[in-house]
Coordinates of C-alpha atoms and ligand atoms in Angstrom, one line a residue:
X26 CA 0.0 0.0 0.0
X27 CA 1.1 3.7 -0.2
X28 CA 4.6 4.5 0.9
X29 CA 6.3 7.7 2.2
X30 CA 9.9 8.7 2.5
X31 CA 11.2 12.1 3.5
X32 CA 14.7 13.4 3.8
X33 CA 16.3 16.4 5.6
X34 CA 20.1 16.6 5.7
X35 CA 23.1 17.7 3.8
X36 CA 23.2 15.3 0.9
X37 CA 21.3 15.7 -2.4
X38 CA 17.7 14.6 -1.5
X39 CA 16.6 13.2 -4.8
X40 CA 18.7 10.0 -5.1
X41 CA 17.9 9.2 -1.5
X42 CA 14.2 9.7 -2.1
X43 CA 14.2 7.6 -5.3
X44 CA 16.1 4.8 -3.6
X45 CA 13.7 4.9 -0.7
X46 CA 10.7 4.7 -3.0
X47 CA 12.2 1.7 -4.6
X48 CA 12.6 0.0 -1.3
X49 CA 8.8 0.6 -0.8
X50 CA 7.8 -0.8 -4.3
X51 CA 7.0 -4.1 -2.8
X52 CA 4.1 -2.7 -0.9
X53 CA 2.1 -2.2 -4.1
X54 CA 1.4 1.2 -5.8
X55 CA 0.1 2.6 -9.0
X56 CA 1.8 6.1 -9.2
X57 CA 4.8 7.9 -7.6
X58 CA 6.0 11.5 -7.0
X59 CA 8.5 13.7 -5.3
X60 CA 8.5 17.2 -3.8
X61 CA 11.9 18.8 -3.6
X62 CA 12.7 22.0 -1.6
X63 CA 14.9 23.6 -4.2
X64 CA 16.6 27.0 -3.6
X65 CA 14.4 28.3 -6.4
X66 CA 11.2 27.0 -4.8
X67 CA 9.2 23.9 -4.4
X68 CA 9.4 21.3 -7.3
X69 CA 6.8 18.6 -7.6
X70 CA 7.2 15.9 -10.1
X71 CA 4.8 12.9 -10.2
X72 CA 3.6 10.4 -12.6
X73 CA 1.4 7.4 -12.9
X74 CA 2.9 4.0 -13.2
X75 CA 6.1 2.5 -11.9
X76 CA 9.0 4.4 -10.4
X77 CA 11.2 4.0 -13.5
X78 CA 8.6 6.2 -15.3
X79 CA 9.1 8.9 -12.8
X80 CA 12.9 8.5 -13.1
X81 CA 12.6 8.9 -16.9
X82 CA 11.0 12.2 -16.4
X83 CA 13.5 13.3 -13.9
X84 CA 16.4 12.2 -16.1
X85 CA 18.5 15.0 -17.5
X86 CA 17.3 17.6 -14.9
X87 CA 19.5 18.5 -12.0
X88 CA 18.3 19.3 -8.5
X89 CA 20.3 20.6 -5.6
X90 CA 17.7 20.1 -2.8
X91 CA 18.8 18.5 0.4
X92 CA 15.3 18.2 1.7
X93 CA 12.1 16.7 0.3
X94 CA 9.4 14.1 0.4
X95 CA 8.2 11.3 -1.9
X96 CA 5.4 8.9 -2.2
X97 CA 4.1 5.8 -3.9
X98 CA 0.3 5.8 -4.2
X99 CA -2.1 2.9 -4.2
X100 CA -5.3 4.4 -5.3
X101 CA -8.3 4.7 -2.9
X102 CA -10.1 8.0 -3.7
X103 CA -9.7 8.7 -7.4
X104 CA -8.2 6.7 -10.2
X105 CA -4.5 6.0 -10.5
X106 CA -3.7 9.1 -12.7
X107 CA -0.9 11.7 -12.8
X108 CA -3.1 14.3 -11.3
X109 CA -4.3 12.2 -8.4
X110 CA -0.7 11.0 -7.6
X111 CA 1.0 12.5 -4.5
X112 CA 2.5 15.0 -3.5
X113 CA -0.6 17.2 -3.5
X114 CA -0.2 21.0 -3.5
X115 CA -2.3 23.8 -2.0
X116 CA -3.6 26.6 -4.3
X117 CA -0.4 28.6 -4.1
X118 CA 1.8 25.7 -4.9
X119 CA 3.9 26.5 -1.9
X120 CA 2.9 23.6 0.3
X121 CA 3.0 19.9 -0.5
X122 CA 1.7 16.9 1.3
X123 CA 2.2 13.2 0.9
X124 CA -0.4 11.0 2.7
X125 CA -1.1 7.4 3.5
X126 CA -4.6 6.4 4.9
X127 CA -8.0 7.9 4.3
X128 CA -9.5 11.2 5.4
X129 CA -13.0 10.1 6.2
X130 CA -14.6 13.6 6.5
X131 CA -13.0 14.9 3.3
X132 CA -16.3 15.5 1.6
X133 CA -17.3 17.8 4.4
X134 CA -14.0 19.5 4.5
X135 CA -14.0 19.9 0.7
X136 CA -17.4 21.6 0.8
X137 CA -16.2 23.8 3.7
X138 CA -13.1 24.9 1.8
X139 CA -14.9 25.3 -1.5
X140 CA -17.2 27.7 0.2
X141 CA -14.2 29.7 1.2
X142 CA -13.2 29.9 -2.5
X143 CA -10.7 27.0 -2.6
X144 CA -10.6 25.3 -6.1
X145 CA -9.8 21.7 -6.2
X146 CA -7.9 20.0 -9.0
X147 CA -8.1 16.3 -8.0
X148 CA -10.6 13.7 -6.7
X149 CA -8.4 12.9 -3.7
X150 CA -8.9 13.2 0.0
X151 CA -5.2 14.2 0.2
X152 CA -5.7 17.3 -1.7
X153 CA -8.3 18.4 0.8
X154 CA -5.7 17.9 3.6
X155 CA -3.1 20.1 1.7
X156 CA -5.7 22.8 1.2
X157 CA -6.8 22.6 4.8
X158 CA -3.2 22.9 6.2
X159 CA -2.7 25.9 3.8
X160 CA -6.0 27.4 5.0
X161 CA -4.6 27.4 8.6
X162 CA -1.1 28.5 7.5
X163 CA 0.0 31.9 8.9
X164 CA 3.9 31.5 8.9
X165 CA 4.1 28.5 11.3
X166 CA 4.0 25.2 9.4
X167 CA 3.9 23.0 12.4
X168 CA 1.0 24.9 13.9
X169 CA -0.9 24.8 10.6
X170 CA -0.6 21.0 10.5
X171 CA -1.7 20.7 14.0
X172 CA -4.8 22.9 13.5
X173 CA -5.7 21.0 10.4
X174 CA -5.4 17.6 12.0
X175 CA -7.5 18.6 14.9
X176 CA -10.6 18.6 12.6
X177 CA -9.6 15.8 10.3
X178 CA -11.3 12.4 10.9
X179 CA -9.8 9.3 9.5
X180 CA -6.3 7.7 9.2
X181 CA -3.1 9.4 8.2
X182 CA 0.6 9.1 8.0
X183 CA 1.7 12.4 6.5
X184 CA 4.8 14.4 5.5
X185 CA 4.4 18.1 4.8
X186 CA 6.9 20.6 3.2
X187 CA 6.6 24.3 2.5
X188 CA 8.6 26.5 0.2
X189 CA 9.0 29.1 2.9
X190 CA 10.4 26.5 5.2
X191 CA 13.1 24.9 3.1
X192 CA 14.8 23.2 6.2
X193 CA 11.7 21.7 7.7
X194 CA 9.5 18.6 7.4
X195 CA 6.4 18.0 9.5
X196 CA 5.2 14.5 9.8
X197 CA 2.3 13.0 11.8
X198 CA 0.5 9.7 12.3
X199 CA -2.9 8.3 13.1
X200 CA -3.5 4.7 12.0
X201 CA -0.9 4.7 9.3
X202 CA 2.7 3.9 10.4
X203 CA 5.4 6.6 10.4
X204 CA 8.9 6.5 11.7
X205 CA 11.9 8.7 11.9
X206 CA 15.3 7.3 10.8
X207 CA 18.1 9.1 12.6
X208 CA 21.4 9.5 10.7
X209 CA 24.4 11.8 11.2
X210 CA 23.3 15.3 10.6
X211 CA 20.3 13.9 8.7
X212 CA 16.8 12.7 9.3
X213 CA 14.5 10.4 7.3
X214 CA 10.7 10.3 7.7
X215 CA 9.2 7.0 6.4
X216 CA 6.2 4.8 6.5
X217 CA 8.3 1.6 6.5
X218 CA 11.7 0.8 7.9
X219 CA 12.8 -0.7 4.5
X220 CA 13.0 2.8 3.1
X221 CA 15.7 4.0 5.6
X222 CA 17.7 0.9 6.2
X223 CA 20.4 1.8 3.7
X224 CA 21.2 4.8 5.8
X225 CA 20.5 4.1 9.4
X226 CA 19.2 1.5 11.9
X227 CA 18.3 4.0 14.5
X228 CA 14.6 4.8 14.4
X229 CA 11.8 6.2 16.5
X230 CA 8.2 5.1 15.9
X231 CA 5.4 7.6 16.0
X232 CA 2.3 6.5 17.8
X233 CA -1.3 7.5 16.9
X234 CA -2.0 11.3 17.2
X235 CA 1.7 12.1 17.4
X236 CA 3.7 14.5 15.2
X237 CA 7.3 15.1 14.4
X238 CA 8.8 18.4 13.5
X239 CA 12.2 18.1 11.8
X240 CA 14.0 21.3 11.5
X241 CA 17.7 22.0 10.6
X242 CA 19.3 19.1 12.5
X243 CA 16.7 19.0 15.2
X244 CA 13.8 16.8 15.9
X245 CA 10.8 17.6 18.1
X246 CA 8.0 15.1 18.9
X247 CA 4.6 16.0 20.3
X248 CA 1.0 15.0 20.1
X249 CA -1.4 16.7 17.7
X250 CA -2.8 18.4 20.8
X251 CA 0.6 20.0 21.4
X252 CA 1.8 18.0 24.4
X253 CA 5.5 17.2 24.2
X254 CA 6.4 13.5 24.0
X255 CA 9.7 11.8 24.5
X256 CA 10.3 8.9 22.2
X257 CA 12.9 6.1 22.7
X258 CA 15.2 5.3 19.9
X259 CA 15.0 1.6 18.6
X260 CA 17.8 -0.3 16.9
X261 CA 16.6 -2.1 13.9
X262 CA 18.1 -5.6 13.7
X263 CA 17.3 -6.3 9.9
X264 CA 20.2 -5.6 7.6
X265 CA 20.2 -4.3 4.1
X266 CA 21.0 -7.8 2.6
X267 CA 17.8 -9.1 3.9
X268 CA 15.8 -6.6 1.8
X269 CA 17.7 -7.4 -1.4
X270 CA 17.2 -10.3 -3.8
X271 CA 20.6 -12.0 -3.2
X272 CA 20.9 -13.6 -6.6
X273 CA 17.3 -14.8 -6.9
X274 CA 15.2 -13.5 -9.8
X275 CA 12.4 -12.6 -7.4
X276 CA 11.9 -11.8 -3.7
X277 CA 9.2 -14.4 -3.6
X278 CA 11.5 -17.1 -4.8
X279 CA 14.2 -16.0 -2.4
X280 CA 11.7 -16.1 0.4
X281 CA 10.4 -19.6 -0.5
X282 CA 14.0 -20.8 -0.5
X283 CA 14.8 -19.1 2.8
X284 CA 12.3 -21.1 4.7
X285 CA 14.6 -23.8 6.1
X286 CA 16.4 -20.9 7.8
X287 CA 13.5 -18.8 8.7
X288 CA 11.5 -21.7 10.3
X289 CA 14.7 -22.5 12.3
X290 CA 14.9 -18.8 13.3
X291 CA 11.3 -19.0 14.4
X292 CA 12.0 -21.8 16.9
X293 CA 15.6 -21.0 17.8
X294 CA 16.0 -20.7 21.6
X295 CA 12.4 -21.3 22.2
X296 CA 12.3 -25.2 22.6
X297 CA 13.4 -27.1 25.7
X298 CA 14.0 -30.7 24.3
X299 CA 14.8 -32.4 27.6
X300 CA 11.6 -31.2 29.2
X301 CA 9.4 -31.3 26.1
X302 CA 8.5 -27.7 26.8
X303 CA 8.6 -24.2 25.2
X304 CA 9.7 -20.8 26.5
X305 CA 8.4 -17.6 24.8
X306 CA 10.0 -14.4 26.3
X307 CA 7.3 -12.2 24.9
X308 CA 4.6 -14.1 26.9
X309 CA 6.5 -14.1 30.2
X310 CA 4.2 -11.6 31.8
X311 CA 1.0 -13.4 30.6
X312 CA 1.7 -16.9 32.0
X313 CA -1.2 -16.6 34.6
X314 CA -3.7 -15.6 32.0
X315 CA -2.5 -18.3 29.7
X316 CA -2.9 -20.9 32.4
X317 CA -6.6 -19.8 33.0
X318 CA -7.8 -18.8 29.6
X319 CA -11.1 -20.4 28.5
X320 CA -11.0 -19.4 24.8
X321 CA -8.7 -18.0 22.2
X322 CA -9.9 -15.9 19.3
X323 CA -7.4 -15.5 16.5
X324 CA -7.9 -12.3 14.5
X325 CA -6.2 -12.1 11.1
X326 CA -6.6 -11.5 7.4
X327 CA -5.3 -13.2 4.2
X328 CA -2.5 -15.6 4.6
X329 CA -2.3 -14.9 8.3
X330 CA -5.9 -16.1 8.6
X331 CA -4.9 -19.4 7.1
X332 CA -2.1 -19.8 9.6
X333 CA -4.6 -19.0 12.3
X334 CA -6.9 -21.9 11.1
X335 CA -3.9 -24.3 11.4
X336 CA -3.3 -22.9 14.9
X337 CA -6.9 -23.7 15.8
X338 CA -6.4 -27.3 14.7
X339 CA -3.2 -27.7 16.6
X340 CA -4.3 -26.0 19.8
X341 CA -7.7 -27.6 20.0
X342 CA -6.2 -31.0 19.4
X343 CA -3.1 -30.9 21.5
X344 CA -3.8 -28.3 24.2
X345 CA -7.6 -28.8 24.3
X346 CA -8.5 -25.2 24.4
X347 CA -11.5 -23.9 22.3
X348 CA -10.3 -21.7 19.5
X349 CA -12.2 -19.4 17.1
X350 CA -10.6 -18.0 14.0
X351 CA -12.2 -14.6 12.9
X352 CA -11.7 -12.5 9.8
X353 CA -10.7 -9.4 11.6
X354 CA -12.9 -7.2 9.3
X355 CA -15.9 -9.2 10.3
X356 CA -15.1 -9.5 14.0
X357 CA -14.7 -5.7 14.6
X358 CA -18.3 -4.9 13.5
X359 CA -20.3 -7.7 15.1
X360 CA -20.3 -7.0 18.8
X361 CA -18.5 -10.2 19.8
X362 CA -19.0 -11.9 23.1
X363 CA -15.8 -11.7 25.2
X364 CA -15.3 -13.2 28.6
X365 CA -12.7 -12.1 31.1
X366 CA -10.8 -15.4 30.3
X367 CA -10.8 -14.7 26.5
X368 CA -7.6 -14.1 24.8
X369 CA -7.7 -12.1 21.5
X370 CA -4.7 -13.0 19.5
X371 CA -3.9 -11.0 16.4
X372 CA -1.7 -12.6 13.7
X373 CA -0.2 -10.3 11.3
X374 CA 3.1 -10.4 9.3
X375 CA 3.2 -6.6 9.0
X376 CA 1.6 -5.8 12.3
X377 CA -0.1 -2.9 10.5
X378 CA -3.2 -4.4 8.8
X379 CA -5.9 -2.0 9.8
X380 CA -8.7 -4.4 10.1
X381 CA -6.6 -6.7 12.4
X382 CA -5.6 -3.7 14.5
X383 CA -9.0 -2.5 14.8
X384 CA -10.4 -5.9 15.8
X385 CA -7.7 -6.2 18.4
X386 CA -8.6 -2.9 19.9
X387 CA -12.2 -3.9 19.9
X388 CA -11.5 -7.1 21.8
X389 CA -9.3 -5.1 24.2
X390 CA -12.0 -2.6 24.9
X391 CA -14.3 -5.6 25.8
X392 CA -11.9 -6.8 28.3
X393 CA -9.9 -9.5 26.4
X394 CA -6.2 -9.9 26.9
X395 CA -4.7 -8.8 23.6
X396 CA -1.8 -10.7 22.3
X397 CA 0.0 -10.6 18.9
X398 CA 2.0 -12.7 16.6
X399 CA 3.9 -10.4 14.2
X400 CA 6.9 -10.3 12.1
X401 CA 7.7 -6.6 11.9
X402 CA 9.4 -5.6 15.1
X403 CA 8.0 -2.3 16.5
X404 CA 4.9 -2.5 14.4
X405 CA 1.7 -1.1 15.7
X406 CA 0.0 -4.4 16.6
X407 CA 3.2 -5.6 18.3
X408 CA 3.3 -2.3 20.3
X409 CA -0.4 -2.3 21.2
X410 CA -0.6 -5.9 22.4
X411 CA -0.3 -6.8 26.0
X412 CA 2.3 -9.5 25.1
X413 CA 3.1 -11.6 22.1
X414 CA 5.5 -13.5 20.0
X415 CA 7.7 -12.3 17.0
X416 CA 8.1 -14.9 14.3
X417 CA 11.6 -13.7 13.2
X418 CA 11.1 -14.4 9.6
X419 CA 13.1 -11.4 8.5
X420 CA 11.7 -8.8 6.1
X421 CA 9.2 -10.2 3.7
X422 CA 9.2 -8.3 0.5
X423 CA 7.2 -10.5 -1.9
X424 CA 3.5 -9.5 -1.8
X425 CA 2.4 -13.0 -1.7
X426 CA 3.3 -14.2 1.8
X427 CA 5.4 -17.4 2.0
X428 CA 8.1 -17.5 4.7
X429 CA 5.9 -15.5 7.1
X430 CA 3.2 -18.1 6.8
X431 CA 5.5 -21.0 7.7
X432 CA 7.0 -19.0 10.5
X433 CA 3.5 -18.1 11.8
X434 CA 2.6 -21.8 11.8
X435 CA 6.0 -22.7 13.5
X436 CA 5.2 -20.1 16.2
X437 CA 1.6 -21.5 16.6
X438 CA 3.1 -24.9 17.1
X439 CA 5.4 -23.6 19.9
X440 CA 2.4 -21.8 21.5
X441 CA 0.5 -25.1 21.3
X442 CA 3.3 -26.7 23.1
X443 CA 3.4 -24.0 25.8
X444 CA -0.3 -24.2 26.3
X445 CA -0.5 -27.9 26.1
X446 CA 2.2 -28.6 28.7
X447 CA 0.3 -26.3 31.1
X448 CA -2.6 -28.7 30.7
X449 CA -2.9 -32.3 29.6
X450 CA 0.0 -32.7 27.2
X451 CA 2.5 -35.4 28.4
X452 CA 6.3 -34.8 28.5
X453 CA 6.5 -37.5 25.7
X454 CA 4.1 -35.7 23.5
X455 CA 5.9 -32.5 24.2
X456 CA 9.2 -34.1 23.2
X457 CA 7.7 -35.5 20.0
X458 CA 6.5 -32.1 19.0
X459 CA 10.0 -30.6 19.8
X460 CA 11.8 -33.2 17.8
X461 CA 9.5 -33.2 14.9
X462 CA 9.7 -29.4 14.7
X463 CA 13.5 -29.4 14.8
X464 CA 13.5 -31.9 11.9
X465 CA 11.3 -29.7 9.6
X466 CA 13.9 -27.4 8.1
X467 CA 15.8 -30.3 6.7
X468 CA 12.7 -31.8 5.2
X469 CA 11.8 -28.4 3.7
X470 CA 15.2 -28.4 2.0
X471 CA 14.4 -31.8 0.5
X472 CA 11.1 -30.4 -1.0
X473 CA 12.9 -27.3 -2.3
X474 CA 15.3 -29.6 -4.1
X475 CA 12.3 -30.7 -6.2
X476 CA 11.9 -27.3 -7.6
X477 CA 12.6 -28.3 -11.2
X478 CA 10.1 -31.2 -11.1
X479 CA 7.5 -28.7 -9.7
X480 CA 8.3 -26.3 -12.5
X481 CA 7.6 -29.0 -15.0
X482 CA 4.3 -29.7 -13.5
X483 CA 3.5 -26.0 -13.5
X484 CA 4.4 -25.8 -17.2
X485 CA 2.0 -28.7 -17.9
X486 CA -0.9 -26.8 -16.2
X487 CA 0.0 -23.2 -16.8
X488 CA -2.7 -22.7 -19.5
X489 CA -5.5 -23.8 -17.2
X490 CA -7.8 -21.1 -16.1
X491 CA -9.4 -22.7 -13.1
X492 CA -8.0 -24.8 -10.2
X493 CA -9.5 -26.5 -7.3
X494 CA -7.4 -27.2 -4.2
X495 CA -8.8 -29.8 -1.8
X496 CA -7.5 -30.8 1.7
X497 CA -9.0 -32.1 4.9
X498 CA -8.4 -31.4 8.6
X499 CA -5.3 -29.4 9.2
X500 CA -4.5 -29.4 5.5
X501 CA -7.7 -27.8 4.6
X502 CA -6.3 -24.3 5.3
X503 CA -3.2 -25.3 3.3
X504 CA -5.6 -26.0 0.3
X505 CA -6.9 -22.5 0.9
X506 CA -3.4 -21.0 1.1
X507 CA -2.4 -22.9 -2.1
X508 CA -5.4 -21.5 -4.0
X509 CA -4.7 -18.0 -2.6
X510 CA -1.1 -18.0 -3.7
X511 CA -2.2 -19.0 -7.3
X512 CA -4.8 -16.3 -7.4
X513 CA -2.7 -13.6 -6.0
X514 CA 0.3 -13.9 -8.4
X515 CA -1.0 -15.5 -11.6
X516 CA -4.5 -14.2 -11.7
X517 CA -5.8 -17.7 -12.3
X518 CA -9.1 -18.5 -10.6
X519 CA -8.5 -21.0 -7.9
X520 CA -10.7 -22.2 -5.0
X521 CA -9.8 -24.0 -1.9
X522 CA -12.3 -26.4 -0.4
X523 CA -12.6 -29.0 2.3
X524 CA -12.2 -32.2 0.2
X525 CA -15.4 -33.8 1.4
X526 CA -17.4 -30.7 0.6
X527 CA -16.5 -31.0 -3.0
X528 CA -19.6 -33.2 -3.7
X529 CA -21.8 -30.4 -2.4
X530 CA -21.0 -28.1 -5.4
X531 CA -17.6 -27.8 -6.9
X532 CA -17.9 -31.3 -8.3
X533 CA -20.1 -29.8 -10.9
X534 CA -17.1 -27.9 -12.3
X535 CA -14.8 -30.9 -12.7
X536 CA -13.9 -31.8 -16.3
X537 CA -10.6 -32.6 -18.2
X538 CA -9.8 -28.8 -18.2
X539 CA -9.9 -28.5 -14.4
X540 CA -6.7 -29.5 -12.4
X541 CA -7.5 -30.5 -8.9
X542 CA -4.7 -30.2 -6.4
X543 CA -5.0 -32.7 -3.5
X544 CA -3.1 -31.9 -0.3
X545 CA -3.1 -35.3 1.5
X546 CA -0.2 -36.3 3.6
X547 CA -0.6 -39.5 5.7
X548 CA -2.8 -39.0 8.8
X549 CA -6.3 -39.2 10.0
X550 CA -8.1 -38.3 6.7
X551 CA -5.7 -39.6 4.1
X552 CA -7.7 -42.7 3.4
X553 CA -10.9 -40.6 3.0
X554 CA -9.2 -38.3 0.5
X555 CA -8.6 -41.3 -1.8
X556 CA -12.3 -41.5 -2.2
X557 CA -12.5 -37.9 -3.2
X558 CA -9.7 -38.5 -5.8
X559 CA -11.7 -41.4 -7.2
X560 CA -14.6 -39.0 -7.6
X561 CA -12.5 -36.5 -9.5
X562 CA -10.9 -39.2 -11.6
X563 CA -14.3 -40.6 -12.6
X564 CA -15.2 -37.2 -14.0
X565 CA -12.1 -36.8 -16.2
X566 CA -10.5 -34.3 -13.8
X567 CA -6.7 -33.9 -13.7
X568 CA -5.1 -34.6 -10.3
X569 CA -2.0 -33.1 -8.8
X570 CA -1.3 -34.9 -5.5
X571 CA 0.9 -33.6 -2.7
X572 CA 1.3 -36.7 -0.7
X573 CA 3.9 -38.6 1.3
X574 CA 6.8 -40.4 -0.2
X575 CA 5.7 -44.0 -1.0
X576 CA 2.0 -43.3 -1.0
X577 CA 1.2 -45.9 -3.7
X578 CA -2.6 -45.6 -3.7
X579 CA -2.5 -41.8 -4.3
X580 CA 0.3 -42.2 -6.8
X581 CA -1.8 -44.6 -8.9
X582 CA -4.7 -42.2 -9.0
X583 CA -2.9 -38.9 -9.7
X584 CA -1.7 -37.5 -12.9
X585 CA 1.2 -35.8 -11.1
X586 CA 2.6 -36.5 -7.7
X587 CA 4.7 -34.3 -5.5
X588 CA 6.1 -36.6 -2.8
X589 CA 7.0 -35.0 0.5
X590 CA 8.8 -36.4 3.6
X591 CA 6.8 -37.6 6.6
X592 CA 6.1 -35.7 9.7
X593 CA 3.5 -35.8 12.4
X594 CA 0.1 -34.8 11.0
X595 CA -0.2 -31.6 13.0
X596 CA 3.1 -30.2 11.6
X597 CA 2.4 -31.4 8.0
X598 CA 1.2 -27.9 6.8
X599 CA 4.9 -26.7 7.1
X600 CA 5.7 -29.2 4.4
X601 CA 2.6 -29.5 2.2
X602 CA 2.5 -25.7 1.6
X603 CA 6.0 -25.5 0.1
X604 CA 5.2 -27.2 -3.2
X605 CA 2.1 -25.2 -3.5
X606 CA 4.1 -22.0 -3.2
X607 CA 6.5 -23.2 -5.9
X608 CA 3.6 -24.3 -8.1
X609 CA 2.0 -20.9 -7.9
X610 CA 5.3 -19.1 -8.5
X611 CA 6.2 -21.1 -11.6
X612 CA 2.7 -20.8 -13.1
X613 CA 2.8 -17.1 -12.6
X614 CA 6.3 -16.8 -14.2
X615 CA 5.2 -19.0 -17.2
X616 CA 2.2 -16.7 -17.6
X617 CA 4.4 -13.7 -17.6
X618 CA 3.1 -12.1 -14.3
X619 CA 5.0 -9.8 -12.0
X620 CA 5.1 -12.1 -9.0
X621 CA 6.7 -9.6 -6.6
X622 CA 4.2 -6.8 -7.4
X623 CA 1.0 -8.5 -8.5
X624 CA -1.7 -6.1 -9.8
X625 CA -4.0 -4.4 -7.4
X626 CA -2.5 -6.1 -4.3
X627 CA -0.7 -4.4 -1.4
X628 CA 1.7 -6.0 1.0
X629 CA 0.3 -4.2 4.0
X630 CA -3.3 -3.1 3.9
X631 CA -3.6 0.0 6.1
X632 CA -7.1 1.0 4.9
X633 CA -10.4 -0.8 5.7
Ligands
G6P714 C1 -2.5 -8.4 2.4 C2 -1.3 -9.2 1.8 C3 -1.5 -10.6 2.2 C4 -1.5 -10.7 3.7 C5 -2.6 -9.9 4.2 C6 -2.6 -9.8 5.8 O1 -3.6 -8.8 1.8 O2 -1.3 -9.1 0.3 O3 -0.3 -11.4 1.8 O4 -1.6 -12.1 4.1 O5 -2.6 -8.6 3.8 O6 -1.4 -9.2 6.1 P1 -0.7 -9.2 7.5 O7 0.5 -8.3 7.4 O8 -1.7 -8.7 8.5 O9 -0.3 -10.6 7.8

């Protein structure tokens, strides 16, 4: 989704801003622009399309500005056009604003400003904000921003510059992440740490209703109601290498191949093999509540929601605690019933997904203990939770989530162990979980070694326009995830279904043009799935089967088999999902799709 980078220092601003924008590309966008505080005045250059289009326009022009702001826009209000791209200017052209989020009362504000004679040029809510700040401006930029924000409703992460304040940038946040990167004699203002990592690892994170005023080598933080706030400086542990492709053709492929390491990072130091137990430092202050909880509600969206469903199977089966999995967007609006012993547990790679954050806040208001499972350290959900667990997957740049999913499932297995051992789980069962989990990375390696075979299967089916993914039990969410991966990056219609439900509808779709992917490792429901395979076969459907090595019955029925190593059933999603990620990746590549930046999608969805 939209990205912001601002720079105030001694170096030429433009290359820093463009490089920052490129680091934000992965979030998804449809136009880009910069505002530079040139000695001659404010220069705003913006264009629809990718950053290289903007660069082409900038080529051959020279700029000496050492301060400026830039933006990648993911259209919400108004089409993705040059005019609607950010930065947006006020009527005088002196003030420029870049903005992430949505100004909800922009219609009202627009009417009010129009009555004052303000003429608008765009359809965007952001232009209203620029005009409003300008309306309040009487020589003090920070005060003007503060006044404007006091009547704005909605979400924003903003950066504001003004021709008459060439050494100043004012930033603010409400609901859309903003951070300040602190360099030597320079400051960066950004919506995502990836944009500043090439320059500094020292950051402060703004909280909601907070502003920052950068002015000539100084930084002041306060609330939008003018109360001074002191922020602590965080050291970012991710390095630059982790946000680069490292020889892979795409971030998604790199991240798929990183999974043996990232799964290991997710459980490193958290398993106690001798006792068959787990320790999770981020939950240390919540142990009493965890012992007495009567229900867990997982709140999540997208891939994280699929991981939550796997968590539900694991926790209910092994720790015997009732679990509900909710789409965060539905949960937040339906007045959920929460007891004092309910834990609301948000799962979010980015830690910024607005629906998940809002659902967590809603649950908190109703008295639930709010916990998080996040990847991005210092993200809003991580900071607003009462406790939680980081998945330690490292930065995930590919829009289609892969390594974060397997790390979420790994962490959910560790949480299952923690909760289970507080209850009925025996030491032997605990040790089995620990041993099996520790063996997973090597098994993932073995599946990754089959990449070329999976690519050939992908080539065979790449022309198909519809896919069905079927699984049962704990592999039903994997079927959903496999179908989502294919949809997201190849734009092929794919549906995930519980295998037994196929006969209640989707069976009508099956013919020789419809590949059906069965996710069926050995375990409780493997035999039953064979029956579903027979049903597909009888109707001329093509079968791709992800099954355990040596599964002769499935191999006989399937057109293509992807054999995977054995593990205990409750950890099998960590293996079954890998070939589905590769299958989706290769189909998308063969179809000529941009896998790292699929159309219309955003990595982190910070609007409702
Ligand atoms: C977007 C992304 C998905 C992701 C979902 C939830 O839709 O494209 O890949 O699963 O948001 O994101 P989160 O950061 O909360 O896990």
